[in-house]
Amino acid sequence: MTAAGTAGIGPRIVVLAGGVGGSRFVGGVRGALRARGVDDTAAMLTVVVNTGDDLWLSGVRLQPDVDSILYALAGVNDTQRGWGRVGDTERVNHELQEWGAGWPWFTLGDLDLGTHLARTGWLREGATPTEVVARLAERWPLGARLLPMTDAEVDTRVTVRDGQATRDLHFQEWWTRHRAQLQPVRFDNPGVEGAAPAPGVVEALAEADVVLIAPSNPVVSIGPILAVPGIRDALRAAAAPVVGVSPIIGGRVVRGMADVCLTAIGVETSAAAVAAHYRPRADGGLLDAWLLAEEDAASAAEVAASGIRSVVAPLWMTDADAAAALAERALATAGV
Ligand code: GDP
Ligand code: CA
């Protein structure tokens, strides 16, 4: 038996995460474990990553959120641009554009393409996405175990209004090409009804001492993870407390366009509304506790009244130390 909080061992943590907000927070959880003296953080920290953003482009499989977390934990991410590899070049991308291949508005960096080619080759040789993610994660000492949410291809589609009619786009086309400016009507993950959690996901949730919901986009990052049949049930059944961190600070998204996604599903862009969207565990929902920003302290009582413990904390992950302090706060809230 592993005692939670034992020096050098630490609690078993599962984080549900998307890309940018997810990777900053996961880096913070790793930092919090290290600050507690845990050496083998990978043995304690499992990240269940959204794969709804994944897509096929120019013959290769992209996994944007997996790669954001992979690169950030490895310390090879481009912190200026906010995506891709630091120091990347675009020679191959230029050639693809000359050929009229791929998407002219979607850049594939040369180093990034190396990742996509490795991944696609292994998939073509018969490896599962779980196996591929594990192989990608072997290159650097990440200090975390990464699991895709599912091995099924359930890429997120967005139905947008187009005059009187509607049409459907891959999430990446809507997000990157249209900057989420086409009015969304619906988000779907076709085929997700028949998908199963990736191997290890349900087990990790069952064995966890704490489950953390990263401050990721509730609709298109956490939403697809929860849509995989079996994951919501595993969360409800988990013995561990489930603590969420608000991606909304002072009624605004910190980065990105999550507000457009929330509006489309009828959820106000506020920390309290996102907590209500996840719902209290006592009420068949997900959350035992919710971390909201000092800017949103006024809504803490409303969250608490709904049956979710509310904790006011600094939520800005401005650097690694701030992210680690936030993660430590989330762990302390869970009592681990
Ligand atoms: P994506 O997959 O790259 O879009 O990234 P995620 O879904 O993981 O995270 C996007 C969300 O992270 C946005 O909705 C932001 O509101 C949130 N976010 C980004 N930076 C911060 C931060 O410093 N603090 C908090 N609380 N949320 C953040
Ligand atoms: Ca994403």
Tab-separated table of N, CA and C and ligand atoms in Angstrom, residues 18-20 50 53 64-65 171-172 220-221, ligand 2:
chain	number	residue	atom	x	y	z
A	18	GLY	N	-6.384	19.329	-21.589
A	18	GLY	CA	-6.236	19.694	-22.993
A	18	GLY	C	-4.814	20.175	-23.225
A	19	GLY	N	-4.633	21.057	-24.205
A	19	GLY	CA	-3.286	21.413	-24.650
A	19	GLY	C	-2.567	22.458	-23.825
A	20	VAL	N	-2.832	23.734	-24.108
A	20	VAL	CA	-2.004	24.798	-23.546
A	20	VAL	C	-2.255	24.994	-22.057
A	50	ASN	N	-6.903	14.968	-23.936
A	50	ASN	CA	-7.909	15.100	-24.988
A	50	ASN	C	-7.310	14.735	-26.347
A	53	ASP	N	-8.858	16.856	-30.665
A	53	ASP	CA	-8.233	17.790	-31.615
A	53	ASP	C	-7.448	17.064	-32.713
A	64	PRO	N	-2.584	17.418	-31.494
A	64	PRO	CA	-2.147	18.715	-30.964
A	64	PRO	C	-2.057	18.783	-29.439
A	65	ASP	N	-3.027	18.255	-28.724
A	65	ASP	CA	-2.973	18.386	-27.266
A	65	ASP	C	-1.923	17.457	-26.662
A	171	PHE	N	-12.763	20.452	-36.062
A	171	PHE	CA	-12.483	21.451	-35.022
A	171	PHE	C	-11.279	22.333	-35.384
A	172	GLN	N	-10.219	21.740	-35.912
A	172	GLN	CA	-9.006	22.521	-36.222
A	172	GLN	C	-9.250	23.559	-37.302
A	220	VAL	N	-14.297	21.817	-25.510
A	220	VAL	CA	-13.588	21.069	-26.547
A	220	VAL	C	-12.309	20.388	-26.064
A	221	SER	N	-11.933	20.567	-24.796
A	221	SER	CA	-10.798	19.793	-24.254
A	221	SER	C	-11.289	18.784	-23.216
B	2	CA	CA	-6.783	21.567	-27.722
